[in-house]
Amino acid sequence: MSYLALYRKYRSQTFDEVMGQRHVTQTLKNALRTGKVAHAYLFCGPRGTGKTTTARLIAKALNCDAAPTDNPCNKCEPCIRITEGRSMDVIEIDAASNRGIDDIKELREQVRYAPTQERYKCYIIDEVHQLSADAFNALLKTLEEPPPHVYFILATTEAHRVPKTIVSRCQRFDFRTATVQDLMQNLRRVASAEGIKISEEALWVIARAANGGWRDSLSLLEQVAAYSSDEEISAQEVNAILGSVELPALFALADAVASRNPGEVFLTIDRLVSEGKEPRRLLTALGGHFRDLMLTIAAYEHAVERFGPELAAQYREQAQKVPPKFLLHAAETLQTAESQLKWSADHRLLLELTLLKLAYEVDGRGQEQQTAPPAVRTQQEAPSAKPAASKIEPRPSVEQTKALEKPPQTTVRPQQRISLEAVLARWHEVRELVRQNSKSLYPLLERT
Ligand SMILES: [Zn+2]
């Protein structure tokens, strides 16, 4: 099933409608207005950020009856032809399926001929990094001396795979992924135009799941709208439809870890799994959750922009329960566990062990954090003791210098590290301990 209808319907038809890429559209508008359009552009950026849309707008602006203009009229014949994708002279090529030397040779032949319908020929080559080396060489020759009636717009999601020789022949623009706030604004506009009733929180879940892509966000909105009834769509519904993990579940799991309470870890996982959450999804989403927690600690303003003020505050509150270093460690550990998912027959066990390990390590890391200040203080005190010593001996001996450089180790307790393998190897002992100490937990463990 294709979910592209909304994206097509709401595709930007003017440069001002292209959202979140003002740094690109402003420059292009100036070039179009002053007649200084480059003959080759390279548009770089993730999928669904508006590269092809912008390329088509250039084609329209160049060929519009009102040209030279930075604002295609969308009413004249050329504009309509290009919008509907039936102009003979605006040629879109998918480099993924036309990557060979012969394809580009053919293109070089065609390029020589004058346009048939429009004033200019525009070649839009998508995913240009897919071209073979020979094809790139052939293309380079055309780019070196483009005929005056031809414009090239190359688009790629992987700019580093485009040869430097090609890049240097093009004017390059980098398209940005949209922020959650950008996407929400657009989703709100489309939802109200389409009469889709949906809560703000639900829009947020969609915007987040779209991962910065305009196209994806609209496809998701469409999927959600197709499944729901006339009532306002809630965040829970969106989560259920998209199969994503609800935020409360992630907060609960992270809380269980942060509270250093292994029992709580088991109970929370048991509750979530019995509610129908998949351990695999929980594991993956929790990795993202810890990354988000880290973001709120590292760059709060950015987090507010991304999550909105309320959620950002909620993230910060949770993040502050553990040492910042632990957040990084947790995100890394979960990412490693995520890569083990495909080898693991029991995803629930993997989730439990990973979180247990983290719950134990919060303490280990916490102690490390607490003991750090005394060590720093000792180092600071050391230089102040120096002047007195220098009266007797002008320079400290090598031994003394070494002693000063070395922070006292005795106060720092060794880190408490438990590898997943170690826990797995002694799982029967863990079970036994739980059996002896917790009657309520043991039945849960028996199922693993
Ligand atoms: Zn026009």
Tab-separated table of C-alpha atoms and ligand atoms in Angstrom:
chain	number	residue	atom	x	y	z
A	1	MET	CA	0.000	0.000	0.000
A	2	SER	CA	1.315	3.423	-0.857
A	3	TYR	CA	0.962	6.314	1.524
A	4	LEU	CA	2.270	9.068	-0.680
A	5	ALA	CA	-0.987	10.810	-1.514
A	6	LEU	CA	-0.782	13.474	1.194
A	7	TYR	CA	2.830	14.181	0.418
A	8	ARG	CA	2.010	14.705	-3.257
A	9	LYS	CA	-1.012	16.794	-2.469
A	10	TYR	CA	0.897	19.066	-0.118
A	11	ARG	CA	4.159	19.155	-2.024
A	12	SER	CA	5.500	22.714	-1.928
A	13	GLN	CA	4.636	24.617	-5.095
A	14	THR	CA	6.669	27.739	-4.316
A	15	PHE	CA	10.053	28.307	-2.694
A	16	ASP	CA	8.404	29.950	0.296
A	17	GLU	CA	6.395	26.807	0.960
A	18	VAL	CA	9.520	24.658	1.225
A	19	MET	CA	9.762	24.331	4.989
A	20	GLY	CA	12.899	24.314	7.084
A	21	GLN	CA	15.310	24.984	4.189
A	22	ARG	CA	15.404	28.763	4.065
A	23	HIS	CA	19.193	28.775	3.743
A	24	VAL	CA	18.722	26.979	0.419
A	25	THR	CA	15.606	28.631	-0.941
A	26	GLN	CA	16.745	32.199	-0.233
A	27	THR	CA	19.952	31.720	-2.215
A	28	LEU	CA	18.097	30.049	-5.057
A	29	LYS	CA	15.501	32.809	-5.186
A	30	ASN	CA	18.226	35.442	-5.414
A	31	ALA	CA	19.922	33.534	-8.230
A	32	LEU	CA	16.660	33.180	-10.144
A	33	ARG	CA	15.741	36.831	-9.693
A	34	THR	CA	19.110	38.060	-10.888
A	35	GLY	CA	19.448	35.481	-13.656
A	36	LYS	CA	22.543	33.940	-12.069
A	37	VAL	CA	21.365	30.363	-11.903
A	38	ALA	CA	24.196	27.820	-11.858
A	39	HIS	CA	24.137	25.143	-14.530
A	40	ALA	CA	24.726	22.401	-12.010
A	41	TYR	CA	23.503	22.064	-8.443
A	42	LEU	CA	24.217	19.330	-5.955
A	43	PHE	CA	21.528	18.849	-3.317
A	44	CYS	CA	22.698	16.810	-0.338
A	45	GLY	CA	20.653	15.630	2.610
A	46	PRO	CA	18.608	12.826	4.148
A	47	ARG	CA	15.603	11.376	2.374
A	48	GLY	CA	12.376	13.295	2.429
A	49	THR	CA	13.899	16.696	3.163
A	50	GLY	CA	12.683	18.398	-0.031
A	51	LYS	CA	15.549	17.946	-2.490
A	52	THR	CA	13.470	16.762	-5.441
A	53	THR	CA	10.698	19.213	-4.645
A	54	THR	CA	13.174	22.096	-4.740
A	55	ALA	CA	14.732	20.773	-7.946
A	56	ARG	CA	11.327	20.817	-9.636
A	57	LEU	CA	10.734	24.346	-8.402
A	58	ILE	CA	13.930	25.458	-10.132
A	59	ALA	CA	12.745	23.798	-13.336
A	60	LYS	CA	9.427	25.605	-13.015
A	61	ALA	CA	10.910	28.992	-12.190
A	62	LEU	CA	13.233	28.762	-15.211
A	63	ASN	CA	10.452	27.786	-17.595
A	64	CYS	CA	7.473	29.690	-16.199
A	65	ASP	CA	5.871	32.158	-18.612
A	66	ALA	CA	6.652	34.822	-16.026
A	67	ALA	CA	10.407	33.993	-16.031
A	68	PRO	CA	12.780	35.361	-14.926
A	69	THR	CA	11.026	34.918	-11.611
A	70	ASP	CA	11.770	33.533	-8.166
A	71	ASN	CA	8.140	32.637	-7.781
A	72	PRO	CA	6.702	30.277	-10.415
A	73	CYS	CA	3.074	31.186	-11.161
A	74	ASN	CA	1.781	27.564	-11.124
A	75	LYS	CA	-0.892	28.655	-13.619
A	76	CYS	CA	0.853	28.794	-16.989
A	77	GLU	CA	1.190	25.758	-19.267
A	78	PRO	CA	4.871	25.061	-18.479
A	79	CYS	CA	4.233	25.291	-14.708
A	80	ILE	CA	1.282	22.905	-14.909
A	81	ARG	CA	3.145	20.460	-17.162
A	82	ILE	CA	6.058	20.344	-14.749
A	83	THR	CA	3.835	19.999	-11.674
A	84	GLU	CA	2.050	17.082	-13.320
A	85	GLY	CA	5.339	15.493	-14.326
A	86	ARG	CA	4.604	15.444	-18.068
A	87	SER	CA	7.057	18.010	-19.383
A	88	MET	CA	9.320	16.532	-22.081
A	89	ASP	CA	12.187	18.750	-20.986
A	90	VAL	CA	12.204	18.198	-17.250
A	91	ILE	CA	13.755	14.782	-16.995
A	92	GLU	CA	14.003	12.933	-13.698
A	93	ILE	CA	16.502	10.105	-13.599
A	94	ASP	CA	16.880	7.602	-10.791
A	95	ALA	CA	20.596	6.897	-10.748
A	96	ALA	CA	20.018	3.715	-8.760
A	97	SER	CA	18.454	2.029	-11.790
A	98	ASN	CA	20.323	3.955	-14.512
A	99	ARG	CA	23.790	3.791	-13.130
A	100	GLY	CA	25.817	2.501	-16.076
A	101	ILE	CA	28.034	4.216	-18.596
A	102	ASP	CA	25.510	3.588	-21.404
A	103	ASP	CA	22.787	5.441	-19.544
A	104	ILE	CA	24.992	8.477	-19.134
A	105	LYS	CA	26.224	8.264	-22.741
A	106	GLU	CA	22.619	8.372	-23.845
A	107	LEU	CA	22.047	11.337	-21.576
A	108	ARG	CA	25.038	13.110	-23.116
A	109	GLU	CA	23.527	12.571	-26.562
A	110	GLN	CA	20.160	13.996	-25.529
A	111	VAL	CA	21.692	16.955	-23.771
A	112	ARG	CA	22.946	18.315	-27.096
A	113	TYR	CA	19.474	18.743	-28.543
A	114	ALA	CA	17.480	21.860	-27.889
A	115	PRO	CA	14.434	21.582	-25.626
A	116	THR	CA	11.203	20.644	-27.367
A	117	GLN	CA	8.530	22.224	-25.162
A	118	GLU	CA	10.172	24.493	-22.645
A	119	ARG	CA	12.820	27.156	-22.745
A	120	TYR	CA	15.333	25.031	-20.835
A	121	LYS	CA	16.046	21.375	-20.310
A	122	CYS	CA	16.405	20.335	-16.691
A	123	TYR	CA	17.924	17.038	-15.672
A	124	ILE	CA	17.181	15.969	-12.116
A	125	ILE	CA	19.405	13.018	-11.220
A	126	ASP	CA	18.319	11.459	-7.945
A	127	GLU	CA	20.614	9.334	-5.748
A	128	VAL	CA	23.480	10.394	-8.002
A	129	HIS	CA	26.053	8.655	-5.768
A	130	GLN	CA	24.818	5.355	-7.238
A	131	LEU	CA	26.407	6.050	-10.630
A	132	SER	CA	29.310	3.830	-11.649
A	133	ALA	CA	32.805	5.318	-11.926
A	134	ASP	CA	32.601	5.303	-15.735
A	135	ALA	CA	29.228	6.977	-15.649
A	136	PHE	CA	30.575	9.678	-13.340
A	137	ASN	CA	33.435	10.325	-15.759
A	138	ALA	CA	31.031	10.677	-18.649
A	139	LEU	CA	28.805	12.980	-16.621
A	140	LEU	CA	31.798	15.064	-15.614
A	141	LYS	CA	32.535	15.876	-19.247
A	142	THR	CA	29.022	17.228	-19.664
A	143	LEU	CA	29.200	19.200	-16.448
A	144	GLU	CA	32.488	20.758	-17.534
A	145	GLU	CA	30.856	22.331	-20.564
A	146	PRO	CA	27.106	22.319	-20.144
A	147	PRO	CA	25.151	23.594	-23.160
A	148	PRO	CA	23.487	26.942	-22.342
A	149	HIS	CA	19.993	25.447	-22.595
A	150	VAL	CA	20.630	22.726	-19.998
A	151	TYR	CA	20.526	22.710	-16.195
A	152	PHE	CA	21.522	19.834	-13.950
A	153	ILE	CA	20.283	19.215	-10.447
A	154	LEU	CA	21.957	16.271	-8.773
A	155	ALA	CA	20.526	14.962	-5.520
A	156	THR	CA	22.082	12.566	-3.052
A	157	THR	CA	21.592	11.187	0.422
A	158	GLU	CA	25.274	10.239	0.547
A	159	ALA	CA	27.344	13.242	-0.467
A	160	HIS	CA	30.616	11.578	0.534
A	161	ARG	CA	30.130	9.031	-2.251
A	162	VAL	CA	30.008	11.684	-4.967
A	163	PRO	CA	33.480	12.187	-6.532
A	164	LYS	CA	35.167	15.482	-5.679
A	165	THR	CA	35.559	16.263	-9.376
A	166	ILE	CA	31.762	16.254	-9.709
A	167	VAL	CA	31.175	18.193	-6.492
A	168	SER	CA	33.597	20.915	-7.592
A	169	ARG	CA	31.551	21.456	-10.771
A	170	CYS	CA	28.336	22.021	-8.836
A	171	GLN	CA	26.950	24.570	-6.469
A	172	ARG	CA	26.271	22.538	-3.368
A	173	PHE	CA	23.380	22.873	-0.937
A	174	ASP	CA	22.871	20.848	2.210
A	175	PHE	CA	19.287	20.104	3.145
A	176	ARG	CA	18.576	19.727	6.833
A	177	THR	CA	16.384	17.260	8.606
A	178	ALA	CA	13.373	18.918	10.125
A	179	THR	CA	13.015	19.436	13.857
A	180	VAL	CA	10.065	17.854	15.630
A	181	GLN	CA	8.576	21.348	15.996
A	182	ASP	CA	8.891	21.993	12.222
A	183	LEU	CA	7.190	18.720	11.442
A	184	MET	CA	4.430	19.311	13.966
A	185	GLN	CA	3.677	22.694	12.461
A	186	ASN	CA	3.339	21.154	9.028
A	187	LEU	CA	1.318	18.186	10.302
A	188	ARG	CA	-1.051	20.551	12.084
A	189	ARG	CA	-1.583	22.498	8.860
A	190	VAL	CA	-2.236	19.384	6.782
A	191	ALA	CA	-4.435	17.736	9.432
A	192	SER	CA	-6.689	20.756	9.692
A	193	ALA	CA	-6.882	21.133	5.901
A	194	GLU	CA	-7.826	17.454	5.625
A	195	GLY	CA	-10.280	17.562	8.526
A	196	ILE	CA	-8.260	15.012	10.504
A	197	LYS	CA	-8.963	15.394	14.222
A	198	ILE	CA	-5.834	14.615	16.179
A	199	SER	CA	-4.385	15.620	19.562
A	200	GLU	CA	-1.169	17.615	19.931
A	201	GLU	CA	0.485	14.726	21.714
A	202	ALA	CA	-0.453	12.393	18.889
A	203	LEU	CA	1.079	14.801	16.382
A	204	TRP	CA	4.203	14.813	18.482
A	205	VAL	CA	4.447	11.022	18.390
A	206	ILE	CA	4.127	11.089	14.598
A	207	ALA	CA	6.654	13.900	14.202
A	208	ARG	CA	9.083	12.001	16.355
A	209	ALA	CA	8.647	8.719	14.519
A	210	ALA	CA	9.302	10.485	11.200
A	211	ASN	CA	12.914	11.008	12.201
A	212	GLY	CA	13.256	14.432	10.602
A	213	GLY	CA	11.651	13.530	7.265
A	214	TRP	CA	8.813	15.637	5.860
A	215	ARG	CA	7.636	12.913	3.558
A	216	ASP	CA	7.676	10.256	6.267
A	217	SER	CA	5.747	12.452	8.681
A	218	LEU	CA	2.917	12.887	6.180
A	219	SER	CA	2.889	9.194	5.269
A	220	LEU	CA	2.554	8.355	8.946
A	221	LEU	CA	-0.266	10.844	9.404
A	222	GLU	CA	-2.025	9.214	6.498
A	223	GLN	CA	-1.609	5.718	7.923
A	224	VAL	CA	-2.952	6.849	11.263
A	225	ALA	CA	-5.901	8.683	9.713
A	226	ALA	CA	-6.788	5.624	7.633
A	227	TYR	CA	-7.090	3.419	10.719
A	228	SER	CA	-8.975	5.657	13.077
A	229	SER	CA	-12.602	6.604	13.479
A	230	ASP	CA	-14.216	10.050	13.600
A	231	GLU	CA	-13.085	10.801	17.132
A	232	GLU	CA	-9.940	12.733	17.904
A	233	ILE	CA	-6.875	10.563	17.424
A	234	SER	CA	-4.924	10.134	20.661
A	235	ALA	CA	-1.236	9.499	21.241
A	236	GLN	CA	-2.046	6.003	22.494
A	237	GLU	CA	-3.822	5.208	19.248
A	238	VAL	CA	-0.914	6.509	17.220
A	239	ASN	CA	1.470	4.416	19.268
A	240	ALA	CA	-0.707	1.377	18.797
A	241	ILE	CA	-0.982	1.935	15.052
A	242	LEU	CA	2.665	2.709	14.509
A	243	GLY	CA	3.613	-0.073	16.878
A	244	SER	CA	5.925	2.248	18.728
A	245	VAL	CA	6.532	2.176	22.421
A	246	GLU	CA	4.692	4.669	24.534
A	247	LEU	CA	6.678	7.220	26.450
A	248	PRO	CA	5.327	6.208	29.882
A	249	ALA	CA	6.725	2.728	29.330
A	250	LEU	CA	10.153	4.137	28.551
A	251	PHE	CA	10.095	6.431	31.560
A	252	ALA	CA	9.060	3.529	33.784
A	253	LEU	CA	11.877	1.311	32.557
A	254	ALA	CA	14.495	4.036	32.865
A	255	ASP	CA	13.184	4.800	36.352
A	256	ALA	CA	13.517	1.168	37.357
A	257	VAL	CA	17.150	1.234	36.263
A	258	ALA	CA	17.848	4.613	37.875
A	259	SER	CA	16.311	3.492	41.181
A	260	ARG	CA	19.026	0.793	41.417
A	261	ASN	CA	16.309	-1.701	42.080
A	262	PRO	CA	16.661	-4.997	40.195
A	263	GLY	CA	13.288	-6.158	41.498
A	264	GLU	CA	11.663	-3.091	39.997
A	265	VAL	CA	13.343	-3.872	36.681
A	266	PHE	CA	11.769	-7.336	36.607
A	267	LEU	CA	8.350	-6.112	37.666
A	268	THR	CA	8.276	-3.266	35.150
A	269	ILE	CA	9.305	-5.507	32.283
A	270	ASP	CA	6.729	-8.083	33.328
A	271	ARG	CA	3.988	-5.475	33.438
A	272	LEU	CA	4.905	-4.011	30.046
A	273	VAL	CA	5.193	-7.399	28.380
A	274	SER	CA	1.846	-8.482	29.784
A	275	GLU	CA	0.384	-5.276	28.309
A	276	GLY	CA	1.521	-6.570	24.955
A	277	LYS	CA	4.743	-4.617	24.492
A	278	GLU	CA	7.406	-6.463	22.583
A	279	PRO	CA	10.730	-6.800	24.438
A	280	ARG	CA	12.579	-6.200	21.171
A	281	ARG	CA	10.870	-2.846	20.641
A	282	LEU	CA	11.315	-1.879	24.287
A	283	LEU	CA	15.027	-2.526	24.041
A	284	THR	CA	15.439	-0.492	20.872
A	285	ALA	CA	13.269	2.383	22.061
A	286	LEU	CA	14.979	2.523	25.433
A	287	GLY	CA	18.324	3.094	23.727
A	288	GLY	CA	16.770	6.131	22.057
A	289	HIS	CA	15.321	7.216	25.385
A	290	PHE	CA	18.728	7.318	27.062
A	291	ARG	CA	20.102	9.259	24.108
A	292	ASP	CA	17.270	11.756	24.581
A	293	LEU	CA	18.048	12.008	28.300
A	294	MET	CA	21.653	12.723	27.422
A	295	LEU	CA	20.580	15.431	25.012
A	296	THR	CA	18.599	17.269	27.682
A	297	ILE	CA	21.653	17.272	29.935
A	298	ALA	CA	24.103	18.261	27.214
A	299	ALA	CA	22.000	20.827	25.337
A	300	TYR	CA	18.805	21.726	27.119
A	301	GLU	CA	17.725	24.476	24.726
A	302	HIS	CA	18.072	22.112	21.822
A	303	ALA	CA	16.039	19.533	23.724
A	304	VAL	CA	13.256	22.058	24.315
A	305	GLU	CA	13.195	22.826	20.616
A	306	ARG	CA	13.042	19.160	19.832
A	307	PHE	CA	10.623	17.829	22.429
A	308	GLY	CA	8.733	20.902	23.544
A	309	PRO	CA	9.163	22.476	27.010
A	310	GLU	CA	7.047	20.021	29.010
A	311	LEU	CA	8.606	16.826	27.804
A	312	ALA	CA	12.099	18.312	27.901
A	313	ALA	CA	11.569	19.142	31.593
A	314	GLN	CA	10.354	15.603	32.196
A	315	TYR	CA	13.452	14.216	30.499
A	316	ARG	CA	15.715	16.475	32.508
A	317	GLU	CA	14.136	15.443	35.771
A	318	GLN	CA	14.780	11.802	34.996
A	319	ALA	CA	18.268	12.433	33.630
A	320	GLN	CA	19.302	14.156	36.847
A	321	LYS	CA	18.661	11.009	38.864
A	322	VAL	CA	21.840	9.401	37.556
A	323	PRO	CA	25.383	10.620	36.812
A	324	PRO	CA	25.660	12.062	33.274
A	325	LYS	CA	28.337	9.516	32.437
A	326	PHE	CA	25.900	6.756	33.195
A	327	LEU	CA	23.477	8.033	30.540
A	328	LEU	CA	26.149	7.630	27.904
A	329	HIS	CA	27.056	4.223	29.249
A	330	ALA	CA	23.417	3.117	29.241
A	331	ALA	CA	22.869	4.306	25.670
A	332	GLU	CA	25.982	2.430	24.556
A	333	THR	CA	25.069	-0.728	26.446
A	334	LEU	CA	21.582	-0.735	24.950
A	335	GLN	CA	22.955	-0.206	21.485
A	336	THR	CA	25.241	-3.200	21.920
A	337	ALA	CA	22.306	-5.251	23.174
A	338	GLU	CA	20.268	-4.098	20.185
A	339	SER	CA	22.888	-5.526	17.853
A	340	GLN	CA	22.605	-8.840	19.718
A	341	LEU	CA	18.850	-9.014	19.127
A	342	LYS	CA	19.134	-10.908	15.883
A	343	TRP	CA	21.313	-13.583	17.474
A	344	SER	CA	19.205	-13.911	20.572
A	345	ALA	CA	16.394	-16.432	20.720
A	346	ASP	CA	14.928	-14.862	23.841
A	347	HIS	CA	14.497	-11.114	23.550
A	348	ARG	CA	12.903	-10.789	26.947
A	349	LEU	CA	15.880	-12.393	28.613
A	350	LEU	CA	18.218	-10.096	26.730
A	351	LEU	CA	16.194	-7.073	27.838
A	352	GLU	CA	16.119	-8.226	31.464
A	353	LEU	CA	19.821	-8.946	31.631
A	354	THR	CA	20.789	-5.714	29.942
A	355	LEU	CA	18.685	-3.633	32.316
A	356	LEU	CA	19.785	-5.598	35.380
A	357	LYS	CA	23.379	-5.005	34.432
A	358	LEU	CA	22.650	-1.297	34.112
A	359	ALA	CA	20.757	-1.186	37.412
A	360	TYR	CA	23.819	-2.587	39.176
A	361	GLU	CA	26.134	-0.240	37.361
A	362	VAL	CA	24.272	2.936	38.308
A	363	ASP	CA	25.722	2.393	41.762
A	364	GLY	CA	29.174	1.566	40.482
A	365	ARG	CA	29.241	4.721	38.401
A	366	GLY	CA	27.627	6.708	41.176
A	367	GLN	CA	30.419	5.865	43.618
A	368	GLU	CA	33.018	6.733	41.059
A	369	GLN	CA	31.337	10.095	40.696
A	370	GLN	CA	31.241	10.717	44.445
A	371	THR	CA	34.886	9.903	45.020
A	372	ALA	CA	36.102	12.124	42.203
A	373	PRO	CA	36.009	15.481	44.087
A	374	PRO	CA	38.525	14.527	46.850
A	375	ALA	CA	41.017	13.409	44.195
A	376	VAL	CA	40.693	16.750	42.431
A	377	ARG	CA	41.123	18.655	45.664
A	378	THR	CA	44.342	16.809	46.477
A	379	GLN	CA	45.733	17.839	43.129
A	380	GLN	CA	44.808	21.447	43.743
A	381	GLU	CA	46.396	21.444	47.182
A	382	ALA	CA	49.653	20.067	45.888
A	383	PRO	CA	50.895	23.204	44.052
A	384	SER	CA	50.179	25.427	47.080
A	385	ALA	CA	52.557	23.275	49.125
A	386	LYS	CA	55.277	23.872	46.551
A	387	PRO	CA	56.598	27.348	47.520
A	388	ALA	CA	57.589	26.142	50.989
A	389	ALA	CA	59.465	23.216	49.529
A	390	SER	CA	61.188	25.375	46.922
A	391	LYS	CA	63.148	27.219	49.629
A	392	ILE	CA	65.128	24.116	50.270
A	393	GLU	CA	65.231	22.711	46.783
A	394	PRO	CA	64.631	24.905	43.710
A	395	ARG	CA	63.045	22.161	41.638
A	396	PRO	CA	61.135	19.120	42.778
A	397	SER	CA	62.929	15.899	42.046
A	398	VAL	CA	61.645	13.568	39.378
A	399	GLU	CA	60.220	11.304	42.053
A	400	GLN	CA	58.329	14.157	43.645
A	401	THR	CA	56.950	15.352	40.317
A	402	LYS	CA	55.688	11.866	39.606
A	403	ALA	CA	54.094	11.715	43.000
A	404	LEU	CA	52.363	15.039	42.423
A	405	GLU	CA	51.074	14.054	39.001
A	406	LYS	CA	49.605	10.863	40.296
A	407	PRO	CA	46.256	11.393	42.002
A	408	PRO	CA	45.788	9.273	45.108
A	409	GLN	CA	44.140	6.037	44.060
A	410	THR	CA	43.191	4.644	47.424
A	411	THR	CA	39.902	6.515	47.761
A	412	VAL	CA	38.617	5.383	44.371
A	413	ARG	CA	36.830	2.091	44.553
A	414	PRO	CA	37.178	-0.191	41.577
A	415	GLN	CA	34.311	0.124	39.132
A	416	GLN	CA	31.593	-2.396	39.502
A	417	ARG	CA	31.408	-3.900	36.050
A	418	ILE	CA	29.335	-6.921	35.244
A	419	SER	CA	29.425	-8.204	31.716
A	420	LEU	CA	26.305	-9.626	30.174
A	421	GLU	CA	28.141	-12.886	29.545
A	422	ALA	CA	29.078	-13.124	33.210
A	423	VAL	CA	25.469	-12.666	34.289
A	424	LEU	CA	24.294	-15.203	31.732
A	425	ALA	CA	26.881	-17.718	32.901
A	426	ARG	CA	25.673	-17.395	36.482
A	427	TRP	CA	21.978	-16.967	35.720
A	428	HIS	CA	21.052	-20.018	37.821
A	429	GLU	CA	22.679	-18.337	40.830
A	430	VAL	CA	20.698	-15.150	40.217
A	431	ARG	CA	17.547	-17.214	40.099
A	432	GLU	CA	18.472	-18.989	43.312
A	433	LEU	CA	19.177	-15.709	45.096
A	434	VAL	CA	15.857	-14.307	44.004
A	435	ARG	CA	14.101	-17.502	45.076
A	436	GLN	CA	15.537	-17.178	48.564
A	437	ASN	CA	14.900	-13.471	48.915
A	438	SER	CA	11.755	-12.640	47.049
A	439	LYS	CA	8.684	-14.818	46.854
A	440	SER	CA	6.922	-12.366	44.562
A	441	LEU	CA	9.750	-12.129	42.053
A	442	TYR	CA	10.627	-15.755	41.682
A	443	PRO	CA	7.585	-16.763	39.625
A	444	LEU	CA	8.545	-14.052	37.125
A	445	LEU	CA	12.045	-15.408	36.761
A	446	GLU	CA	10.834	-18.936	36.311
A	447	ARG	CA	9.318	-17.925	33.016
A	448	THR	CA	12.636	-16.805	31.591
B	1	ZN	ZN	4.231	29.646	-14.575
